[in-house]
C-alpha positions as a LaTeX table, in Angstrom:
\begin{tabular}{lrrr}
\hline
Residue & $x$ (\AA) & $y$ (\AA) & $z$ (\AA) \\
\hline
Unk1 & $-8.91$ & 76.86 & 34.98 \\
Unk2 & $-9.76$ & 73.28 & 34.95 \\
Unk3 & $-7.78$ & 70.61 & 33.05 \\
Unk4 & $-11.27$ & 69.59 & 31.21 \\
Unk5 & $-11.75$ & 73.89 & 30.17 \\
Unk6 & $-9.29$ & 73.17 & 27.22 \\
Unk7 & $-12.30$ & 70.74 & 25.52 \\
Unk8 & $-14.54$ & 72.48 & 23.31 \\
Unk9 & $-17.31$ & 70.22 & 24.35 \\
Unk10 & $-17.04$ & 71.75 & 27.86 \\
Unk11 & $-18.68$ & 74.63 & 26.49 \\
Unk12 & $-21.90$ & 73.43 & 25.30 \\
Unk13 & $-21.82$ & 70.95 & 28.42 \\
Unk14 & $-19.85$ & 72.57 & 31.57 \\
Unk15 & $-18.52$ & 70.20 & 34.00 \\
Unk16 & $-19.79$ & 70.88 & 37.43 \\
Unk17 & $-17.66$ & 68.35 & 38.66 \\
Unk18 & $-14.44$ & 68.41 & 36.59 \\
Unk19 & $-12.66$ & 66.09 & 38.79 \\
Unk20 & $-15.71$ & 63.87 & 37.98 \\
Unk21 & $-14.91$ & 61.25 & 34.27 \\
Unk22 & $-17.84$ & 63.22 & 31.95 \\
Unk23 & $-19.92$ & 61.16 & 30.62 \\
Unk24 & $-21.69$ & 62.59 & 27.13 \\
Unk25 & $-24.66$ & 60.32 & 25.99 \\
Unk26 & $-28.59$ & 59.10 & 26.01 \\
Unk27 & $-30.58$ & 55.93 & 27.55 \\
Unk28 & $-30.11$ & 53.72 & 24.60 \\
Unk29 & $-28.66$ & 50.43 & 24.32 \\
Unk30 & $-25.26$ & 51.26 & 23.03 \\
Unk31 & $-25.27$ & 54.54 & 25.81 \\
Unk32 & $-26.63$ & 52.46 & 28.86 \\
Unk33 & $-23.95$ & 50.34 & 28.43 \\
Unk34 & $-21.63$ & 52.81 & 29.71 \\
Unk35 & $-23.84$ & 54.35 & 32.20 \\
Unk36 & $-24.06$ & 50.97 & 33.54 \\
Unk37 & $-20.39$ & 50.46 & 33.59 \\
Unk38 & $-19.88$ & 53.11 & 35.65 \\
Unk39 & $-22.29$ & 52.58 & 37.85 \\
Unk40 & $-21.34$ & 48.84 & 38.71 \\
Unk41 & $-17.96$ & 50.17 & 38.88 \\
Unk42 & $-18.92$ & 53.17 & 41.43 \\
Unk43 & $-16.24$ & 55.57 & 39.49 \\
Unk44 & $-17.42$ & 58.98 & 40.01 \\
Unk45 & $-18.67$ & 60.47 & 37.17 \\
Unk46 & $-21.05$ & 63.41 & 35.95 \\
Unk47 & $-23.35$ & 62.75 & 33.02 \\
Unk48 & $-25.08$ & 65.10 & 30.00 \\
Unk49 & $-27.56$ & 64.48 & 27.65 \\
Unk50 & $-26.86$ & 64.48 & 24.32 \\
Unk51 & $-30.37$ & 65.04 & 23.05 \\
Unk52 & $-31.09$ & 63.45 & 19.31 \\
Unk53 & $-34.57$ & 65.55 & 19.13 \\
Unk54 & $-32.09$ & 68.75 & 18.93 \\
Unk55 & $-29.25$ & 67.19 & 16.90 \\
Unk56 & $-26.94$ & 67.85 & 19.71 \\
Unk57 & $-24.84$ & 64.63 & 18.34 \\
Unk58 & $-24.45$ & 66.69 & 15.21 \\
Unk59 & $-23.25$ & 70.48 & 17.30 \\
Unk60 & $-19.59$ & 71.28 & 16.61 \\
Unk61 & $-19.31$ & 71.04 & 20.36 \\
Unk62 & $-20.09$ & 67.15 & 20.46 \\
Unk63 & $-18.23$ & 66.85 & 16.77 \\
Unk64 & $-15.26$ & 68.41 & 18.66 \\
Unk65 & $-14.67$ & 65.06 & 21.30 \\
Unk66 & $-16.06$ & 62.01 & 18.81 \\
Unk67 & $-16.14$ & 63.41 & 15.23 \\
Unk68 & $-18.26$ & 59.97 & 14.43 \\
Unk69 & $-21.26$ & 61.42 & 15.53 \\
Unk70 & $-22.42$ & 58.66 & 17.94 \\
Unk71 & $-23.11$ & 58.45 & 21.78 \\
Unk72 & $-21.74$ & 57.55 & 24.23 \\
Unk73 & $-18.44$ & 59.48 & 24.52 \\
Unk74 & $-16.83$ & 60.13 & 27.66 \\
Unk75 & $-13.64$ & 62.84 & 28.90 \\
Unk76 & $-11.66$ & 61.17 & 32.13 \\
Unk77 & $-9.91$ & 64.07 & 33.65 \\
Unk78 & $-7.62$ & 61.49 & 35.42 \\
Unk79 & $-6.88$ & 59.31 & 32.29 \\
Unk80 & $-3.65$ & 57.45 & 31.51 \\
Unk81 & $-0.39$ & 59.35 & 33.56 \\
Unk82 & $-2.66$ & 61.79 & 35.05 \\
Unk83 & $-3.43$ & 63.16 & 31.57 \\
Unk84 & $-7.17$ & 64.18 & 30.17 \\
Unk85 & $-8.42$ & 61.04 & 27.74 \\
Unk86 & $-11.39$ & 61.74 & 25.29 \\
Unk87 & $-12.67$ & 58.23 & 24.48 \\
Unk88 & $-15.45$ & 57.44 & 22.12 \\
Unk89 & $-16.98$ & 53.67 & 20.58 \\
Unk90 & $-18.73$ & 52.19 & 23.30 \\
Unk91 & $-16.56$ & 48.69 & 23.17 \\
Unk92 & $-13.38$ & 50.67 & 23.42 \\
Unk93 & $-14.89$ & 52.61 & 26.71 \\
Unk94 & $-15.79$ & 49.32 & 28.59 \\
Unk95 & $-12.43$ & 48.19 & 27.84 \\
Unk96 & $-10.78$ & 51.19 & 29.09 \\
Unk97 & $-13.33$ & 51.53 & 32.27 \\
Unk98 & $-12.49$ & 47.79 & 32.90 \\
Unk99 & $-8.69$ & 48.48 & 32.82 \\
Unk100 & $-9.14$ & 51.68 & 35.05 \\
Unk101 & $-10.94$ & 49.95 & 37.57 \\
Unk102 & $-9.79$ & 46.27 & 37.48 \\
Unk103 & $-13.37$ & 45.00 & 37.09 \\
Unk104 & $-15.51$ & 43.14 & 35.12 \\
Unk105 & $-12.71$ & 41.93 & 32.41 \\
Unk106 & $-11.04$ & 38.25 & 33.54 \\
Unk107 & $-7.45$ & 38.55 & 34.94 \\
Unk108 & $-6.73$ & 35.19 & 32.86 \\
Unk109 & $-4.97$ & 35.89 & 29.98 \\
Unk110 & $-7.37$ & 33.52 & 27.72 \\
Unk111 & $-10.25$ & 33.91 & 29.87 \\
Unk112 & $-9.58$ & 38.40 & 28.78 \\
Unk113 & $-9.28$ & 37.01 & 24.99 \\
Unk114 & $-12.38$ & 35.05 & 25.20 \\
Unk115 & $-14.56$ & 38.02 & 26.71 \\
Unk116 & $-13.24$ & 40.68 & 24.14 \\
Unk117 & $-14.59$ & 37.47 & 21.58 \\
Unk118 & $-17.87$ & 38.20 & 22.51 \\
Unk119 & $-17.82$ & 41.86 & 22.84 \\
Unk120 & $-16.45$ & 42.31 & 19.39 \\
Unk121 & $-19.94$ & 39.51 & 18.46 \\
Unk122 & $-22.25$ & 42.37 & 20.41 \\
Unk123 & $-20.53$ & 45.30 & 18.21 \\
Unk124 & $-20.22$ & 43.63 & 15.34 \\
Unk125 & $-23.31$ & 41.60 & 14.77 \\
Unk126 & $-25.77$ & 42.06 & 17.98 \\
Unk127 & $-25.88$ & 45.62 & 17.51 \\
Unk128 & $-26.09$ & 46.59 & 13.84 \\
Unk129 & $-28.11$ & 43.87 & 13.35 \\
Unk130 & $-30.85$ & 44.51 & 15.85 \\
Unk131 & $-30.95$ & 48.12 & 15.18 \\
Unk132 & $-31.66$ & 47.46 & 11.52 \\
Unk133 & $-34.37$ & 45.26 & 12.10 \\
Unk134 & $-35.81$ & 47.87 & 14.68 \\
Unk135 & $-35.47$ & 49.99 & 11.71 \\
Unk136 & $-37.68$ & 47.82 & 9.73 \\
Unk137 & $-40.35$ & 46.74 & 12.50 \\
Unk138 & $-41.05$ & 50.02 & 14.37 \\
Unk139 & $-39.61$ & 53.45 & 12.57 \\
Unk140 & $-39.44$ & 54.41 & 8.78 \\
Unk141 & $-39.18$ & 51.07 & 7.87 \\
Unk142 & $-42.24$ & 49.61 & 8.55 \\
Unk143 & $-44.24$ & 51.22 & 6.00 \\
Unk144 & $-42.62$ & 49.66 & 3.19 \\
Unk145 & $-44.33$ & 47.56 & 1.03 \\
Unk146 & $-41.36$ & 45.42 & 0.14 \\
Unk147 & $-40.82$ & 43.15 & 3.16 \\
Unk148 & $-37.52$ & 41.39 & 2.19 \\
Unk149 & $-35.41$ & 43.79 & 3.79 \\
Unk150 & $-37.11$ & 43.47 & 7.03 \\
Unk151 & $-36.70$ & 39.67 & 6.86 \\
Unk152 & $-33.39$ & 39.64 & 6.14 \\
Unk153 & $-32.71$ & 41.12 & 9.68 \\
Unk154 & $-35.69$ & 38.74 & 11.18 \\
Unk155 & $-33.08$ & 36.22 & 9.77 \\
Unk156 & $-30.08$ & 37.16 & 11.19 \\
Unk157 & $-31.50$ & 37.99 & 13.92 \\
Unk158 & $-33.17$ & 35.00 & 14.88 \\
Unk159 & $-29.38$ & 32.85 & 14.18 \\
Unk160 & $-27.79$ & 35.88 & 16.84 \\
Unk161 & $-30.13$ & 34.83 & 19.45 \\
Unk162 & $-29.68$ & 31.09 & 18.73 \\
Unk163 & $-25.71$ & 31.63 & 19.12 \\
Unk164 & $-26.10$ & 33.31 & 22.13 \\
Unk165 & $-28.87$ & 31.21 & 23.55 \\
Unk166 & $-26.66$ & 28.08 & 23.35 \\
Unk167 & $-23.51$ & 30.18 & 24.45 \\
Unk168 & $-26.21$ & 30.46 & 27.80 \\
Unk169 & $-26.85$ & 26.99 & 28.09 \\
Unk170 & $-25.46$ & 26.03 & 31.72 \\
Unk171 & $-23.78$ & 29.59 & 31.99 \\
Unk172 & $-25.37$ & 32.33 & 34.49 \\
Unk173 & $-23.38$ & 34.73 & 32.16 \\
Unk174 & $-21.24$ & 35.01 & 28.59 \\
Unk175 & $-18.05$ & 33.83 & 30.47 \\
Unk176 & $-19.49$ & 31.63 & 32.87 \\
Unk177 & $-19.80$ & 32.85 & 36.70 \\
Unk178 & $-18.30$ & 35.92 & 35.62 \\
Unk179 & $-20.10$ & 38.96 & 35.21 \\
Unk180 & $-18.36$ & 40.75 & 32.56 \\
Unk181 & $-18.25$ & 43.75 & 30.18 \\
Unk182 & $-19.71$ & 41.35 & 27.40 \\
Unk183 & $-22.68$ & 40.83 & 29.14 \\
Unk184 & $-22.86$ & 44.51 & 29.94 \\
Unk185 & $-22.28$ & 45.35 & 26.24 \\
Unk186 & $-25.11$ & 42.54 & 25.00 \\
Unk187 & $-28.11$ & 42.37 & 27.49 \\
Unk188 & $-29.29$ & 46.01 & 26.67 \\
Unk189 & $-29.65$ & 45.13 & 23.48 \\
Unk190 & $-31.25$ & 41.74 & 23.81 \\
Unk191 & $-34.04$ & 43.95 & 26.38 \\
Unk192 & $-34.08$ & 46.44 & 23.83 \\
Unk193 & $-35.08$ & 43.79 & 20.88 \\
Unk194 & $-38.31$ & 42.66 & 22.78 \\
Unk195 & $-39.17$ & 46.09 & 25.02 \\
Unk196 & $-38.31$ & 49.07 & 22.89 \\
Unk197 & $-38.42$ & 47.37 & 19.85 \\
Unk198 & $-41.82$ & 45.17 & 20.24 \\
Unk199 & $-39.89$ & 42.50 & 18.26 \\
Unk200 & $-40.15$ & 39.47 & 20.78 \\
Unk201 & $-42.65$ & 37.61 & 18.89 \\
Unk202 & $-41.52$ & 38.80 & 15.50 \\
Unk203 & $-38.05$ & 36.85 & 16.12 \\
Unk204 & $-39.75$ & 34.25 & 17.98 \\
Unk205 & $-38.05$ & 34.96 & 21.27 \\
Unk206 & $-40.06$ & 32.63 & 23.30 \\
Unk207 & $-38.47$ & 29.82 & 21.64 \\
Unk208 & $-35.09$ & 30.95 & 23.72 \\
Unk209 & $-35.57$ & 30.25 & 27.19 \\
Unk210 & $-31.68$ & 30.68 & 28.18 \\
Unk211 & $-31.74$ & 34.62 & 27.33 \\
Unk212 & $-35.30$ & 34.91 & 29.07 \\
Unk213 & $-33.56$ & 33.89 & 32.63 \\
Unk214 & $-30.40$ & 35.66 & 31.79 \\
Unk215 & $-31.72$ & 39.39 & 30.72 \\
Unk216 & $-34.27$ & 38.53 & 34.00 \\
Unk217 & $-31.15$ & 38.37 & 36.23 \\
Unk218 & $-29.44$ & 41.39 & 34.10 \\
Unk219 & $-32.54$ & 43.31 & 34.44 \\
Unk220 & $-32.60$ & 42.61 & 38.35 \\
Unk221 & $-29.06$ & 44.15 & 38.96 \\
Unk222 & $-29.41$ & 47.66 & 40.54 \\
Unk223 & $-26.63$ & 48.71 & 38.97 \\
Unk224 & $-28.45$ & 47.92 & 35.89 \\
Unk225 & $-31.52$ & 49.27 & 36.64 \\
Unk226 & $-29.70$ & 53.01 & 37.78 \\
Unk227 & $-28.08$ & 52.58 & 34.56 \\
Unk228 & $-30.79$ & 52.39 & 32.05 \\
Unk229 & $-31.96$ & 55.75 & 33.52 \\
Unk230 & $-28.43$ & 57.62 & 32.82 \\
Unk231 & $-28.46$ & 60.45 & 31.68 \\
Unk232 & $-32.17$ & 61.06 & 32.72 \\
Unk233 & $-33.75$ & 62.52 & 29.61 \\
Unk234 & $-34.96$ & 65.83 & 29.86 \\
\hline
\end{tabular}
């Protein structure tokens, strides 16, 4: 009996690998960002679906590991002192992947402070933000008659990109040279905005050349590109 047989979620999703970190998610922004974690970080890892069309986020199975209800959620077999970790919150998994590994997460003391700055700006503005206005422009929310609501978002997200488009100005990425686990966190939802979402000339995204060149040189990472496809979708 594996150390990973004692999860419940193991059940609805058996590890073929259980030596392997599981990965539990779906190719959306916040999920890629894990997927792509892990694969610029070459851990070994095994990934499920978590399926939305069947409400698999919502199965006591899932419920049983992240009791939020969101993806991505992972269970390391080999977490901290050789002990099984269950980790949900897609911030607090880059942070923990970054400590695992030693990558992608500055060794400066500041430099660490500074990159967690603008992680915390991805979850707590970038994200919510974004996904409300794709709310508004593309599903359920674009049939209502009563625009305001949408344009609040346009709003806010419009001053998002400016913040980050000046943060960009002379910088390849967030924290300079240094690829990081901010960008990793805020680039899939920047491509998301103008690809998945269709919003690019809603929020006027022409107008911000500095996150044009940088989601072009996210976008050509192959890393990235493997990512984005994790876990395929059935």
């Amino acid at each position: 009996m594996s150390t990973l047989d004692t999860f419940p979620i193991t059940q609805k999703w058996p590890a073929t690998h259980p030596d392997r970190l599981q990965l539990y998610s779906l190719p959306t922004p916040n999920g890629v960002k894990v997927s792509i974690m892990l694969e610029e970080t070459g851990l070994p890892y095994e990934p499920h679906l978590v399926s939305f069309e069947t409400n698999d986020q919502m199965s006591a199975a899932f419920l049983s590991l992240n009791p939020n209800n969101k993806i991505p959620a992972i269970l390391d077999p080999n977490g901290p002192d050789g002990r099984p970790l269950a980790l949900w919150e897609s911030g607090a998994i880059l942070v923990y992947l970054a400590g695992k590994t030693g990558r992608f997460f500055p060794k400066d003391v500041a430099a660490k402070y500074e990159t967690l700055q603008w992680l915390m700006f991805q979850m707590g503005g970038v994200g919510p933000m974004f996904g409300q206005l794709g709310f508004f422009h593309k599903f359920a929310g674009k049939d209502f008659e009563d625009k305001r609501p949408r344009d609040r978002y346009v709003g806010e997200t419009k001053r998002l990109l400016g913040v980050l488009n000046q943060r960009m100005e002379g910088r390849a990425w967030l924290m300079g040279d240094e690829y990081t686990i901010a960008d990793i966190a805020t680039w899939p939802w920047v491509r998301n905005l103008v690809g998945f979402y269709g919003a690019g000339d809603l929020v006027g995204f022409q107008d911000f050349p500095n996150l044009r060149r940088v989601l072009e040189a996210f976008e050509q990472r192959p890393a990235v590109q493997r990512g984005l496809k994790i876990p395929a979708r059935g």
